[in-house]
Coordinates of C-alpha atoms and ligand atoms in Angstrom, one line a residue:
X1 CA 35.0 81.2 -116.5
X2 CA 34.6 84.9 -116.2
X3 CA 37.3 86.7 -117.9
X4 CA 37.7 90.3 -116.6
X5 CA 37.5 93.3 -118.7
X6 CA 41.0 94.5 -119.4
X7 CA 42.0 97.8 -120.9
X8 CA 45.4 98.9 -122.1
X9 CA 46.9 102.4 -122.2
X10 CA 49.9 103.0 -124.2
X11 CA 52.6 105.4 -123.3
X12 CA 52.1 107.6 -126.4
X13 CA 48.6 108.5 -125.3
X14 CA 48.4 112.3 -124.1
X15 CA 47.5 112.7 -120.6
X16 CA 43.7 113.1 -119.8
X17 CA 42.5 116.0 -117.8
X18 CA 42.9 115.5 -114.1
X19 CA 42.6 118.1 -111.4
X20 CA 44.4 117.2 -108.2
X21 CA 42.2 117.7 -105.1
X22 CA 44.9 117.2 -102.6
X23 CA 48.5 115.5 -102.3
X24 CA 47.5 112.5 -104.3
X25 CA 50.0 113.1 -107.1
X26 CA 53.0 113.4 -104.5
X27 CA 51.7 110.3 -102.7
X28 CA 51.4 108.3 -105.7
X29 CA 55.0 109.2 -106.8
X30 CA 56.4 108.3 -103.5
X31 CA 54.6 105.0 -103.3
X32 CA 55.8 104.1 -106.8
X33 CA 59.5 105.0 -105.9
X34 CA 59.3 102.8 -102.8
X35 CA 57.5 99.9 -104.3
X36 CA 54.3 100.5 -102.2
X37 CA 51.1 99.3 -103.7
X38 CA 48.2 101.7 -103.4
X39 CA 44.6 101.4 -102.7
X40 CA 42.3 104.2 -103.9
X41 CA 39.1 104.0 -101.8
X42 CA 36.0 106.1 -102.4
X43 CA 32.5 106.1 -103.9
X44 CA 32.0 105.5 -107.6
X45 CA 32.7 108.5 -110.1
X46 CA 35.1 110.5 -107.8
X47 CA 38.0 110.4 -110.3
X48 CA 39.9 107.2 -109.0
X49 CA 40.3 105.8 -112.7
X50 CA 41.0 109.2 -114.2
X51 CA 43.8 109.8 -111.6
X52 CA 45.5 106.4 -112.5
X53 CA 45.2 107.2 -116.3
X54 CA 46.8 110.5 -115.8
X55 CA 49.5 109.3 -113.4
X56 CA 50.5 106.5 -116.0
X57 CA 51.0 109.0 -118.7
X58 CA 52.7 111.4 -116.5
X59 CA 55.1 108.8 -115.4
X60 CA 55.6 107.4 -119.0
X61 CA 54.4 103.8 -118.1
X62 CA 52.0 101.7 -119.7
X63 CA 48.6 100.9 -117.9
X64 CA 46.8 97.8 -117.7
X65 CA 43.4 97.9 -116.1
X66 CA 41.4 95.0 -114.9
X67 CA 38.0 95.4 -113.9
X68 CA 37.0 92.7 -111.4
X69 CA 33.6 91.0 -111.1
X70 CA 32.5 88.0 -108.8
X71 CA 33.5 85.5 -111.5
X72 CA 36.9 86.8 -112.0
X73 CA 39.4 83.9 -111.3
X74 CA 43.0 83.6 -110.5
X75 CA 43.5 81.9 -113.9
X76 CA 41.9 84.8 -115.6
X77 CA 44.5 87.1 -114.1
X78 CA 47.6 84.9 -114.4
X79 CA 47.0 83.1 -117.8
X80 CA 46.3 79.8 -119.1
X81 CA 47.2 77.0 -121.7
X82 CA 45.2 77.2 -124.7
X83 CA 45.1 74.7 -127.5
X84 CA 46.2 76.1 -131.0
X85 CA 46.0 73.6 -133.9
X86 CA 48.3 70.7 -132.5
X87 CA 49.9 72.8 -130.0
X88 CA 49.3 73.9 -126.5
X89 CA 50.5 77.5 -125.7
X90 CA 50.7 79.5 -122.7
X91 CA 48.9 82.9 -122.9
X92 CA 49.7 85.4 -120.1
X93 CA 46.8 86.9 -118.3
X94 CA 46.8 90.8 -117.8
X95 CA 48.5 90.5 -114.3
X96 CA 51.4 88.4 -115.7
X97 CA 51.6 90.9 -118.7
X98 CA 51.7 93.8 -116.4
X99 CA 54.7 92.3 -114.3
X100 CA 56.6 91.3 -117.5
X101 CA 56.3 94.8 -118.9
X102 CA 56.8 96.6 -115.8
X103 CA 53.4 98.5 -116.3
X104 CA 51.1 100.1 -113.8
X105 CA 48.4 97.5 -113.1
X106 CA 45.1 99.0 -112.0
X107 CA 42.8 96.3 -110.5
X108 CA 39.4 98.1 -110.5
X109 CA 36.7 97.1 -107.9
X110 CA 39.1 94.6 -106.1
X111 CA 36.3 93.7 -103.5
X112 CA 34.3 92.2 -106.3
X113 CA 37.0 89.5 -107.1
X114 CA 36.8 86.2 -105.2
X115 CA 39.0 86.1 -102.1
X116 CA 41.2 83.1 -103.6
X117 CA 41.9 85.6 -106.7
X118 CA 43.0 88.4 -104.5
X119 CA 45.4 86.1 -102.7
X120 CA 47.4 85.6 -105.9
X121 CA 48.4 89.4 -105.7
X122 CA 49.9 89.1 -102.2
X123 CA 53.3 88.0 -103.4
X124 CA 53.4 91.3 -105.3
X125 CA 52.4 93.5 -102.5
X126 CA 55.3 92.6 -100.1
X127 CA 59.0 92.6 -100.2
X128 CA 59.2 89.5 -102.5
X129 CA 57.6 91.5 -105.4
X130 CA 57.2 88.4 -107.5
X131 CA 54.4 86.4 -109.2
X132 CA 54.1 82.7 -108.8
X133 CA 52.9 81.0 -112.0
X134 CA 52.6 77.5 -110.8
X135 CA 50.8 76.2 -113.9
X136 CA 53.6 77.6 -116.1
X137 CA 56.4 76.5 -113.7
X138 CA 57.7 80.2 -113.7
X139 CA 58.5 83.0 -111.0
X140 CA 58.5 86.4 -112.2
X141 CA 60.2 89.2 -110.5
X142 CA 58.6 92.6 -110.9
X143 CA 60.7 95.2 -112.6
X144 CA 61.5 98.6 -110.7
X145 CA 58.7 100.3 -112.7
X146 CA 55.9 97.8 -111.9
X147 CA 53.2 99.1 -109.5
X148 CA 50.1 97.5 -108.3
X149 CA 47.0 99.7 -107.6
X150 CA 43.5 98.8 -106.8
X151 CA 40.2 100.6 -106.1
X152 CA 37.6 99.8 -103.6
X153 CA 34.2 101.4 -103.1
X154 CA 33.4 101.2 -99.4
X155 CA 29.9 101.9 -100.2
X156 CA 27.5 104.9 -99.4
X157 CA 26.1 104.1 -95.9
X158 CA 27.9 100.8 -95.6
X159 CA 26.2 99.1 -98.4
X160 CA 28.8 97.3 -100.3
X161 CA 31.1 94.3 -100.1
X162 CA 33.9 94.6 -97.7
X163 CA 37.5 94.0 -98.5
X164 CA 39.6 91.7 -96.0
X165 CA 41.5 93.3 -93.4
X166 CA 44.6 91.0 -94.5
X167 CA 44.4 92.4 -98.1
X168 CA 43.8 96.1 -97.0
X169 CA 46.7 96.1 -94.8
X170 CA 49.1 95.4 -97.8
X171 CA 48.2 98.7 -99.4
X172 CA 48.9 102.4 -98.7
X173 CA 45.5 103.8 -98.9
X174 CA 44.2 107.1 -100.5
X175 CA 40.6 108.2 -99.7
X176 CA 38.8 109.8 -102.6
X177 CA 35.9 112.0 -101.6
X178 CA 33.6 114.5 -103.6
X179 CA 35.8 117.5 -104.3
X180 CA 35.0 120.8 -102.5
X181 CA 32.4 122.8 -104.3
X182 CA 34.5 125.3 -106.2
X183 CA 37.0 122.5 -107.5
X184 CA 34.2 120.3 -108.5
X185 CA 32.6 123.1 -110.5
X186 CA 35.8 123.5 -112.1
X187 CA 36.2 120.1 -113.0
X188 CA 32.7 120.0 -114.4
X189 CA 33.3 123.1 -116.5
X190 CA 36.6 121.9 -117.9
X191 CA 35.2 118.5 -118.9
X192 CA 32.0 119.9 -120.5
X193 CA 32.5 123.5 -121.6
X194 CA 29.3 124.3 -119.9
X195 CA 29.5 127.9 -118.3
X196 CA 30.9 128.1 -114.9
X197 CA 27.6 129.6 -113.4
X198 CA 25.6 126.3 -114.4
X199 CA 28.4 124.2 -113.1
X200 CA 28.1 125.8 -109.7
X201 CA 24.4 125.3 -109.6
X202 CA 24.8 121.6 -110.6
X203 CA 27.4 121.2 -107.7
X204 CA 25.2 123.0 -105.3
X205 CA 22.4 120.6 -106.2
X206 CA 24.6 117.6 -105.8
X207 CA 25.8 118.7 -102.4
X208 CA 22.0 119.4 -101.3
X209 CA 21.1 115.7 -102.4
X210 CA 24.5 114.3 -100.7
X211 CA 23.4 115.6 -97.4
X212 CA 19.9 114.1 -97.5
X213 CA 20.9 110.8 -95.9
X214 CA 17.0 110.0 -94.9
X215 CA 16.3 109.3 -98.6
X216 CA 18.4 106.0 -98.2
X217 CA 20.1 106.0 -101.6
X218 CA 22.8 103.5 -102.0
X219 CA 24.9 105.9 -103.7
X220 CA 24.9 109.6 -104.0
X221 CA 25.6 112.1 -107.0
X222 CA 29.0 111.5 -108.1
X223 CA 31.2 113.9 -110.1
X224 CA 30.6 111.7 -113.1
X225 CA 26.8 112.1 -112.9
X226 CA 27.5 115.9 -112.8
X227 CA 29.7 115.7 -115.9
X228 CA 27.2 113.6 -117.7
X229 CA 24.2 116.1 -116.8
X230 CA 26.4 119.0 -117.7
X231 CA 26.9 117.4 -121.1
X232 CA 23.3 117.0 -121.7
X233 CA 22.6 120.9 -120.9
X234 CA 25.5 121.8 -122.8
X235 CA 24.1 119.9 -125.8
X236 CA 20.6 121.9 -125.5
X237 CA 18.7 119.7 -123.2
X238 CA 16.6 121.8 -120.8
X239 CA 18.4 121.8 -117.4
X240 CA 15.5 120.1 -115.4
X241 CA 15.1 117.4 -117.9
X242 CA 19.1 116.8 -118.0
X243 CA 18.9 116.6 -114.2
X244 CA 16.1 114.1 -114.2
X245 CA 17.7 111.7 -116.7
X246 CA 21.3 112.5 -115.6
X247 CA 20.9 112.5 -111.8
X248 CA 17.6 111.5 -110.4
X249 CA 16.9 108.4 -112.5
X250 CA 20.3 106.9 -112.3
X251 CA 20.2 107.3 -108.5
X252 CA 16.8 105.7 -107.6
X253 CA 13.9 103.5 -108.9
X254 CA 11.6 104.5 -106.1
X255 CA 8.9 106.9 -107.5
X256 CA 8.6 108.8 -104.3
X257 CA 12.2 109.2 -103.9
X258 CA 12.5 110.3 -107.5
X259 CA 9.7 112.9 -107.0
X260 CA 11.4 114.1 -104.0
X261 CA 14.8 114.6 -105.9
X262 CA 12.8 116.3 -108.7
X263 CA 11.4 118.8 -106.2
X264 CA 15.0 119.5 -105.2
X265 CA 16.2 119.9 -108.7
X266 CA 13.3 122.4 -109.3
X267 CA 14.8 124.6 -106.7
X268 CA 18.0 125.0 -108.5
X269 CA 16.9 124.9 -112.2
Ligands
ADP1 P1 35.9 106.4 -110.5 O1 37.1 105.5 -111.1 O2 36.2 107.0 -109.0 O3 34.4 105.8 -110.5 P2 36.2 108.1 -112.8 O4 37.8 108.3 -112.6 O5 35.6 107.3 -113.8 O6 35.6 107.6 -111.5 O7 35.6 109.7 -112.9 C1 34.4 109.8 -113.5 C2 34.4 111.1 -114.1 O8 34.4 112.3 -113.2 C3 35.5 111.3 -115.1 O9 35.5 110.7 -116.4 C4 35.9 112.9 -115.0 O10 35.0 113.4 -116.0 C5 35.3 113.3 -113.7 N1 36.3 113.6 -112.6 C6 36.2 113.3 -111.2 N2 37.1 113.7 -110.6 C7 37.9 114.4 -111.5 C8 39.2 115.1 -111.3 N3 39.7 115.3 -110.0 N4 39.7 115.7 -112.4 C9 39.1 115.6 -113.5 N5 38.0 114.9 -113.8 C10 37.4 114.4 -112.8

């Protein structure tokens, strides 16, 4: 059994900082109003989870997040019978809880879950909007406020797991990319309080690395890595060292590639 990681965000929490980069807020609201499930596609660290947290608070809805991995089973999502003393009691899984509460359900890394697990979501993604709990002999109808969102990382240079077309086509899809340079520097500055000039340098470095396809990196410099690096610089670590531990080493274990990246860092800091 591989219980997924589940996180809850209550309605009382204040909205996290999120800087829209396109018309994603409007698309989210319209998808919600029309009961359309939403797929957020894009590399890791491009703000997908932050966007969902922001939207949940903005819309005043509870958020339940499930992070999938290859062991995640349908039972983990739906629920199971547990023995408590002399009794057997039914325990809702996060998917069932989200439907009962009319919450926003965020299935992070949906392609990691086993295909038979993803299938249990299908009846929630079409006109039926219901959940079949065969083991509990119950059919749950999703309330108006319920929304299903999933994230998917198509992989830098096509390196990751695919999502079945039969699943993909059930979702309205929004592509997340690295934001345009000025915006990304603004995000990094807002997150870390590092002066804008240094944030711009970090973003310029990131864009240089992002264009070096011949290095064969499986993932490139994400906004998350830039935020982490900026935090280290703001905390007083020399910029080059911060870039080494915050950008270079997380991206590669190959010493030659790491050395090439360090040379590039030296051009900017
Ligand atoms: P993902 O879910 O795509 O892997 P996250 O949502 O965890 O990425 O984003 C990683 C970090 O990048 C966030 O914690 C935040 O600091 C920053 N970030 C990325 N995009 C934005 C944005 N548009 N507005 C605010 N912060 C952002």
